[in-house]
Coordinates of C-alpha atoms and ligand atoms in Angstrom, one line a residue:
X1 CA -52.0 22.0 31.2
X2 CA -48.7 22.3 33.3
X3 CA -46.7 19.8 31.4
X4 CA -46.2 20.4 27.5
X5 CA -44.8 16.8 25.1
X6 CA -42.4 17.7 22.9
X7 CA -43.0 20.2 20.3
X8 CA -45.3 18.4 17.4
X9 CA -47.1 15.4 19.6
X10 CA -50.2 17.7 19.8
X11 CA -50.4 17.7 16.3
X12 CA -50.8 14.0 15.9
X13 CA -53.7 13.0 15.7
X14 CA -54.3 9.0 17.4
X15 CA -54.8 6.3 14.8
X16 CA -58.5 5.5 14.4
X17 CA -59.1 1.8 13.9
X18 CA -62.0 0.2 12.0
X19 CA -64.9 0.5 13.6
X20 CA -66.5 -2.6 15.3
X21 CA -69.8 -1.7 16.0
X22 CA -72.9 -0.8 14.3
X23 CA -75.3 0.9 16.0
X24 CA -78.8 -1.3 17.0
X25 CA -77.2 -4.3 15.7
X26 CA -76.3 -6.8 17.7
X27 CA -74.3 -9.0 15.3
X28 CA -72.4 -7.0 13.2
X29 CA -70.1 -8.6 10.2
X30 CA -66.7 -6.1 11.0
X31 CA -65.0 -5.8 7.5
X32 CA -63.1 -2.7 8.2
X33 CA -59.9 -3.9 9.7
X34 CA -57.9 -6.2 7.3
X35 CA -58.6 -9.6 10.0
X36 CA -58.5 -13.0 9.0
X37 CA -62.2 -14.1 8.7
X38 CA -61.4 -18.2 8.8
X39 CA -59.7 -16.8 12.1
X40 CA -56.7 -18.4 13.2
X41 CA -54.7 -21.9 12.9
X42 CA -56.5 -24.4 15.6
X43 CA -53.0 -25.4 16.0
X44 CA -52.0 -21.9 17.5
X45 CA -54.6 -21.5 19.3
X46 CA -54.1 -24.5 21.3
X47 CA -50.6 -23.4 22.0
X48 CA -52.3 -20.1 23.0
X49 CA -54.6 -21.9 25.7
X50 CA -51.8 -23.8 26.9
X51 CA -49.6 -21.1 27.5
X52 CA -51.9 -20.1 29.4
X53 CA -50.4 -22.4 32.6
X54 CA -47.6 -19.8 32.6
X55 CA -49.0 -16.7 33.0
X56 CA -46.5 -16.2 35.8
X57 CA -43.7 -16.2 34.1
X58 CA -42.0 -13.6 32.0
X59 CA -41.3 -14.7 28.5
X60 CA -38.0 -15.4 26.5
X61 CA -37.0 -11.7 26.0
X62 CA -35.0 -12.7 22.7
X63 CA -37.6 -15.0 21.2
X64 CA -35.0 -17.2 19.9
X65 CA -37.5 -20.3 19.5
X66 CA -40.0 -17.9 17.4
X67 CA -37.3 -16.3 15.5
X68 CA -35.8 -19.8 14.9
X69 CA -39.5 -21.0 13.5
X70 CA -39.7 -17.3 11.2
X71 CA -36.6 -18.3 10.2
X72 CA -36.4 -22.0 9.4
X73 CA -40.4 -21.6 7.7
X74 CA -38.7 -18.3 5.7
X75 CA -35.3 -19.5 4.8
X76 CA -33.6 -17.0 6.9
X77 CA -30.9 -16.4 9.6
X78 CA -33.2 -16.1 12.9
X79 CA -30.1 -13.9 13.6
X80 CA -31.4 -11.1 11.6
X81 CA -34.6 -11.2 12.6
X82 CA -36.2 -9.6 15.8
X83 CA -39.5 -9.6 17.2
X84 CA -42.2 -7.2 17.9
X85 CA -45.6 -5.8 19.5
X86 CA -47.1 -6.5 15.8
X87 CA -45.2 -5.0 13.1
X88 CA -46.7 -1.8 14.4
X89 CA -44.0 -1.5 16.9
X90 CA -41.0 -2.2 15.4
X91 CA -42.1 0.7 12.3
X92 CA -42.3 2.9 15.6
X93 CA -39.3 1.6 16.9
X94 CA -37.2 2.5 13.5
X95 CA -38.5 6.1 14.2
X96 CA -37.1 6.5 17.6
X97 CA -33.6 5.1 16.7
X98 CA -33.2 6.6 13.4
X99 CA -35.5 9.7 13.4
X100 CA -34.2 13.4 14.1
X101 CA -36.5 16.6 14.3
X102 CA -36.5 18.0 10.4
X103 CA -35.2 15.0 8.9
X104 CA -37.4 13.8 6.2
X105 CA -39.7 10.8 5.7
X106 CA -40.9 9.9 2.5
X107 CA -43.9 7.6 1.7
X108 CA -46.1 7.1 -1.2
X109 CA -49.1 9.3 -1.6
X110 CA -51.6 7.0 -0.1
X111 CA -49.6 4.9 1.9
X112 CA -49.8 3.3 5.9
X113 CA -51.4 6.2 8.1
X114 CA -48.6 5.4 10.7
X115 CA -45.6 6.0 8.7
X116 CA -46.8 9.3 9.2
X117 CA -47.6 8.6 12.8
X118 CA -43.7 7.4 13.3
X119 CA -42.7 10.7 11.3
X120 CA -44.6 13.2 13.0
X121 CA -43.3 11.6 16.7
X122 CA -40.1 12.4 16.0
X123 CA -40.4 15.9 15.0
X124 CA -39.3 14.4 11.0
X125 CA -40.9 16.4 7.9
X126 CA -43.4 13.8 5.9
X127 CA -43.3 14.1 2.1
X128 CA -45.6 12.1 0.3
X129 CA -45.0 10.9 -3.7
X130 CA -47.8 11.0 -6.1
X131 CA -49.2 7.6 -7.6
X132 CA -50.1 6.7 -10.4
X133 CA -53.6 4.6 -10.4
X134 CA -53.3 4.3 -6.8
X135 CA -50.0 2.8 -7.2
X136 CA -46.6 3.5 -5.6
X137 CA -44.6 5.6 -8.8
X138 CA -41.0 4.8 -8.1
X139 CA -40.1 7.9 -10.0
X140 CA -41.9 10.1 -7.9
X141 CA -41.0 8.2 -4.3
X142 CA -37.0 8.8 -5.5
X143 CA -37.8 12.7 -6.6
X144 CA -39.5 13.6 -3.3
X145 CA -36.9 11.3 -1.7
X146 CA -33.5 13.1 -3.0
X147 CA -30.6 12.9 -1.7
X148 CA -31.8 13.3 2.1
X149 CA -34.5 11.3 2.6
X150 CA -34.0 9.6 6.5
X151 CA -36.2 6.7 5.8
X152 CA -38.6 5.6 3.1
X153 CA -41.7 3.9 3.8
X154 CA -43.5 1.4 1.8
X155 CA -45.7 -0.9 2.0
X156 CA -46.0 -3.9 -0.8
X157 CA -48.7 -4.6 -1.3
X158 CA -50.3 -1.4 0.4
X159 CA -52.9 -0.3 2.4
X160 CA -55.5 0.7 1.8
X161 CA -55.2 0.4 -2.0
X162 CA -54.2 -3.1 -2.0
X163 CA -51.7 -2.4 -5.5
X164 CA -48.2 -3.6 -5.4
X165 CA -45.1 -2.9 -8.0
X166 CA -42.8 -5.4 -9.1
X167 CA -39.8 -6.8 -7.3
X168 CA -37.9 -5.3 -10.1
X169 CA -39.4 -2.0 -9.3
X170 CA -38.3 -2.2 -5.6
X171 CA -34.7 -2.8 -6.3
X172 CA -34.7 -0.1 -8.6
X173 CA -36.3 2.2 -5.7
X174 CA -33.5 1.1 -3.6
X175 CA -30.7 1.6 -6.0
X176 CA -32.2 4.9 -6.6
X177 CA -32.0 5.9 -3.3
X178 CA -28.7 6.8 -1.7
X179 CA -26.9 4.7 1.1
X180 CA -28.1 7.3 3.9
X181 CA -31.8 6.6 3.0
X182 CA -33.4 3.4 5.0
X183 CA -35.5 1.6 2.4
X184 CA -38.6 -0.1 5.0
X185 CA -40.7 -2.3 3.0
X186 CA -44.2 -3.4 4.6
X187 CA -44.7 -6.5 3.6
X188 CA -48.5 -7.0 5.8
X189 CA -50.5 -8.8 3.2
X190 CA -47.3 -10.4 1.0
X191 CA -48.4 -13.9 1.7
X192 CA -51.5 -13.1 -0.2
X193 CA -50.2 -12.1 -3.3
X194 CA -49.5 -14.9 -6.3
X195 CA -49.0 -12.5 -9.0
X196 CA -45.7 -13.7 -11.1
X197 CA -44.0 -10.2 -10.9
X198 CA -44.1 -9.9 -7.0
X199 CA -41.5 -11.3 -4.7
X200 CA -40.2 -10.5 -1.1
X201 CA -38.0 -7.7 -0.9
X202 CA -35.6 -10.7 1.8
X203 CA -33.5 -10.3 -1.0
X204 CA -32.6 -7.1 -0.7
X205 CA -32.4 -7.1 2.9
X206 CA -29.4 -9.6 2.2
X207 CA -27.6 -7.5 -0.5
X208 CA -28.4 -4.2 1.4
X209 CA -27.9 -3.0 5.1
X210 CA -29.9 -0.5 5.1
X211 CA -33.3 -2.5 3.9
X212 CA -35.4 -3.8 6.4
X213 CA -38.6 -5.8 5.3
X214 CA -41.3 -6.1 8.4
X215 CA -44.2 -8.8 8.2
X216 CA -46.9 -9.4 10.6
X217 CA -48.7 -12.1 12.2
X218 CA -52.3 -10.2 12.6
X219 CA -53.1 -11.1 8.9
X220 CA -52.9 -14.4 6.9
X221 CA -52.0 -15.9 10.9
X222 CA -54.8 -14.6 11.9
X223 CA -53.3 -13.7 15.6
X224 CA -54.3 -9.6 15.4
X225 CA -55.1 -9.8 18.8
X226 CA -52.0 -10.9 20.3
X227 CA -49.7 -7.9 18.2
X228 CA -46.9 -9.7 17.1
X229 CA -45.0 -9.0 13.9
X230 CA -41.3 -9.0 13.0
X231 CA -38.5 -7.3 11.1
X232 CA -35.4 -9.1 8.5
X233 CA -32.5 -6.6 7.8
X234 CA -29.1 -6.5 8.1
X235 CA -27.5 -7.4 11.8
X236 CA -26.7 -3.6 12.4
X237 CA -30.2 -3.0 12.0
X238 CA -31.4 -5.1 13.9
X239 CA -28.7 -4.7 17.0
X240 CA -30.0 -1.2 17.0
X241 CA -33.7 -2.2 17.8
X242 CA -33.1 -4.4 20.3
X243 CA -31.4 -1.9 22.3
X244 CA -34.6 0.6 21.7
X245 CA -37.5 -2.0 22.5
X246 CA -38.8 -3.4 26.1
X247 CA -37.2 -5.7 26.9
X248 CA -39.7 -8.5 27.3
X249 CA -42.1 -6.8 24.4
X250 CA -43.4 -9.5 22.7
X251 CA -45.4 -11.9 25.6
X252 CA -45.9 -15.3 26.1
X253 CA -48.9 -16.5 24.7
X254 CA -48.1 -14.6 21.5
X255 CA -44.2 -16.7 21.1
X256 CA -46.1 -19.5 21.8
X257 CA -49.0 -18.9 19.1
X258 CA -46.4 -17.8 16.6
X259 CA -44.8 -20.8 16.5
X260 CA -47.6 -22.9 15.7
X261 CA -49.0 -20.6 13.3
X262 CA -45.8 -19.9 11.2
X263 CA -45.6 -23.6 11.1
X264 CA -48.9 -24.4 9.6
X265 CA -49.0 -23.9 6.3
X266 CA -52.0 -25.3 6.0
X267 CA -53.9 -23.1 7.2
X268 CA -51.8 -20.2 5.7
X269 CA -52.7 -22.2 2.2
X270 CA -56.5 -22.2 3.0
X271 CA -56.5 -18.4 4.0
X272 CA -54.8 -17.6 1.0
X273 CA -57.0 -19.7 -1.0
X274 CA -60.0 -18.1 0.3
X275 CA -58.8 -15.1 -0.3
X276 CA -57.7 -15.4 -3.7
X277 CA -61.6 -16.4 -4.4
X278 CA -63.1 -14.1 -2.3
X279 CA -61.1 -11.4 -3.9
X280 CA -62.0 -12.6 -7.5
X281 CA -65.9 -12.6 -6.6
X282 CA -65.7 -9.1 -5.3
X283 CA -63.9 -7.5 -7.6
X284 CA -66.2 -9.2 -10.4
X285 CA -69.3 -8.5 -8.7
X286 CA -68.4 -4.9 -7.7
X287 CA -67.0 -4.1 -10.7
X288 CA -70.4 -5.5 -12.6
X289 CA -72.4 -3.5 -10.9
X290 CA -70.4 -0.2 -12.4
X291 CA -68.3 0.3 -9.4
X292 CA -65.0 1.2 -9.6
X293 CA -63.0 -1.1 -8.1
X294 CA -58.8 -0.8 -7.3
X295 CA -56.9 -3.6 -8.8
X296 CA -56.0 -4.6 -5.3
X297 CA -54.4 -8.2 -4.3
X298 CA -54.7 -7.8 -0.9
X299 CA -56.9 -9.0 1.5
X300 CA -59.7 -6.2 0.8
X301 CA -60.8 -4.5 -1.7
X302 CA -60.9 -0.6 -2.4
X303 CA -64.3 0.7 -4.1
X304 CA -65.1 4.2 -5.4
X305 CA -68.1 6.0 -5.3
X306 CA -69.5 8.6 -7.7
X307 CA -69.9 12.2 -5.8
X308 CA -73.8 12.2 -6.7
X309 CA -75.8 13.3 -3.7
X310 CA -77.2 9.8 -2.5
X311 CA -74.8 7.9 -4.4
X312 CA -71.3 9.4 -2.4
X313 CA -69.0 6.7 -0.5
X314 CA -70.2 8.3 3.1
X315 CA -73.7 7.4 2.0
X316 CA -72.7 3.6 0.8
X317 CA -71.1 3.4 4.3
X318 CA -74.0 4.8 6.2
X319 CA -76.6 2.0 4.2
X320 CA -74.0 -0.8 4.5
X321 CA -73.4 -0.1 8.4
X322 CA -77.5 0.2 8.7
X323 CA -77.4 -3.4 7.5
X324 CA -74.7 -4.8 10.2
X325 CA -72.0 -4.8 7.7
X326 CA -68.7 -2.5 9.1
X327 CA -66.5 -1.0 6.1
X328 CA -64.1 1.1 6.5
X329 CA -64.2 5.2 5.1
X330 CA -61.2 5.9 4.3
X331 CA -61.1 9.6 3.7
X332 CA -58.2 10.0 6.5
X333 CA -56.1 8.3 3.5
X334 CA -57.1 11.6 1.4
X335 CA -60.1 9.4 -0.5
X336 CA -63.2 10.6 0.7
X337 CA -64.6 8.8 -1.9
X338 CA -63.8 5.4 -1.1
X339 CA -64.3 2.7 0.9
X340 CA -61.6 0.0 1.7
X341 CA -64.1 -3.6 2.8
X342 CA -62.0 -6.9 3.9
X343 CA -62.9 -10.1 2.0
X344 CA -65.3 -11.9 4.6
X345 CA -66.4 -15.3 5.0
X346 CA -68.6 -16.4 1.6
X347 CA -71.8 -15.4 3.3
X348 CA -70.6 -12.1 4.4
X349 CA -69.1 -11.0 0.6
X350 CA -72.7 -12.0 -0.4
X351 CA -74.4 -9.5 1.9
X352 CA -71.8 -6.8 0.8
X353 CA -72.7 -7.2 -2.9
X354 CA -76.5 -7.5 -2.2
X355 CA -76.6 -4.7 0.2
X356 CA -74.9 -3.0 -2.6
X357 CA -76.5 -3.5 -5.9
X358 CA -79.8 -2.9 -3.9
X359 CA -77.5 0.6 -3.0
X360 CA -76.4 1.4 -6.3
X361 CA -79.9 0.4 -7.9
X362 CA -82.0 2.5 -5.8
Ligands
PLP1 C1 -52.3 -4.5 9.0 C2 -51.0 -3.8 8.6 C3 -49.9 -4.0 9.3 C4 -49.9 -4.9 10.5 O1 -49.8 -4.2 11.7 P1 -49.6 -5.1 13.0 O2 -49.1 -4.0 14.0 O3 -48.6 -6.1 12.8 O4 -50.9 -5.7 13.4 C5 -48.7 -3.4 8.9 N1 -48.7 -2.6 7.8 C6 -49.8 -2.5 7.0 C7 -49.7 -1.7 5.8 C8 -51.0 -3.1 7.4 O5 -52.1 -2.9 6.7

């Protein structure tokens, strides 16, 4: 190799997506990435196909009429918002403007895998904080955090444990933390959750500058394919990433399908209503059949398997693939013996908890 990256890129290692295939089958039900199964709002994918006359031309750089609609549907200043490649991007993007080699990130200890990803990119040291039942432990996030922490990542509810802590519980995390720590709150699956204690952290992206609260459009929109997501924090925040993304980086057919989609709240009520039963019907029959099951309100759910011989999590995932349903392992996350599987349509939750309690039974 002539030319070397900087010092630490070798020692990332890529992001590996859910798998979409399963070997000899030719229709495959893919539960291993988080995606919408009712798919998306017909009313954003008509804008999508007629966008489609205007391939030719480059799109609004500032997305002013799809931060207006985030806005105006959110009750916030579009001002304060900004656009991005899926939230993806703009978590990398904090990295680059506000990352140092040796300064520290802290997450919780099963958090996002690319927190660690925007960590190790910029040369920063990656402390993780214990949980407690697979749940964020402000205690521990503000210990490992100190007085020197460069950003904080959390995601609420997270990935791929599903739990969440109280809003209460994030405001004391950030009043914990001192004003030189970025509090970044992933809020991926919020629009899922209906639980009375949780609540956007919007608030404290108002009260605080140094909060910023990203949401995505890949899950209850249903528009993963088109990577768009977006970011609320204070202005100064938000100046700062404009300067550091590409200047045309969210594209045309994705503005246009944002719009529409952020606008239909039907369809965000009957994905969430789905969910919420889907959910319920796993986690019953899962938990009925002696799994143990996270306490997840998320859009999946997280199972545990015993380390028997036969019985282990690799082996579920090995039956459940042989039967054209795609989970995901997630032993990257440091639980080798679990598996994280998206709430399908009905039909598909059926096959998981057939395939299943014939697994478990045998
Ligand atoms: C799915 C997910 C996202 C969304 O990523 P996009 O880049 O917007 O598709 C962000 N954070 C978490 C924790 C997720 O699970």
């Amino acid at each position: 190799m002539s030319l070397e990256p900087r010092p630490g890129i070798l020692d990332i290692k890529p992001y590996k997506p859910g798998a979409a295939d399963a070997p000899g089958i030719s229709n495959p039900v893919k539960l291993s990435s988080n995606e919408n199964p009712m798919g998306c709002s017909p009313l954003a994918r008509s804008a999508f196909e007629s966008s489609s006359r205007n391939l030719n031309l480059y799109p609004d750089g500032g997305a002013v009429r799809l931060r207006a609609a985030i806005g105006e549907a959110n009750g916030l200043d579009p001002d304060r918002i900004v656009c991005g490649t899926g939230s993806d991007e703009l978590l990398q993007l904090l990295g680059r403007a506000y990352l140092e080699p040796g300064d520290k990130v802290v997450q919780s200890q099963y958090g996002f895998l690319v927190y660690r990803l925007v960590a190790m990119q910029s040369g920063a040291e990656f402390v993780s904080a214990d949980e407690t039942d697979y749940t964020a432990n402000v205690d521990a996030i503000l210990k490992a955090a100190g007085e020197n922490a460069r950003i904080v990542f959390l995601a609420n509810p997270n990935n791929p444990t599903g739990t969440y802590i109280s809003h209460s519980e994030v405001r004391r995390l950030r009043e914990g933390l001192p004003a030189s720590t970025m509090l970044v709150v992933d809020e991926a699956y919020a629009e899922y959750v209906d639980e009375p204690d949780y609540e956007t952290a919007f608030d404290l992206a108002n009260e605080y500058d140094n909060v910023v609260v990203t949401r995505t459009f890949s899950k209850i929109h249903g528009l993963a394919a088109l990577r768009l997501g977006w970011a609320y924090a204070d202005k100064s925040i938000i100046d700062v990433l404009n300067r550091v993304r590409g200047p045309f980086n969210v594209n045309l057919p994705a503005i246009e399908a944002g719009i529409a989609a952020i606008r239909d709240t039907d369809f965000q009520k009957r994905s969430a209503e789905h969910n919420r039963q889907g959910l319920a019907f796993m986690r019953q029959q899962l938990g009925g059949m002696g799994l143990d099951v996270t306490p997840g309100v998320g859009n999946f759910v997280l199972v545990h398997f015993p380390e028997t011989k036969g019985k282990t999590a690799m082996d579920a995932d090995a039956f459940l693939t042989a039967r054209g349903l795609i989970v995901r392992p997630v032993a990257a996350y440091g639980m080798p013996n679990a598996l994280r599987i998206t709430i399908g349509l009905d039909r598909d939750n059926r096959k998981v908890v057939d395939a299943l309690s014939e697994f478990v039974a045998a």
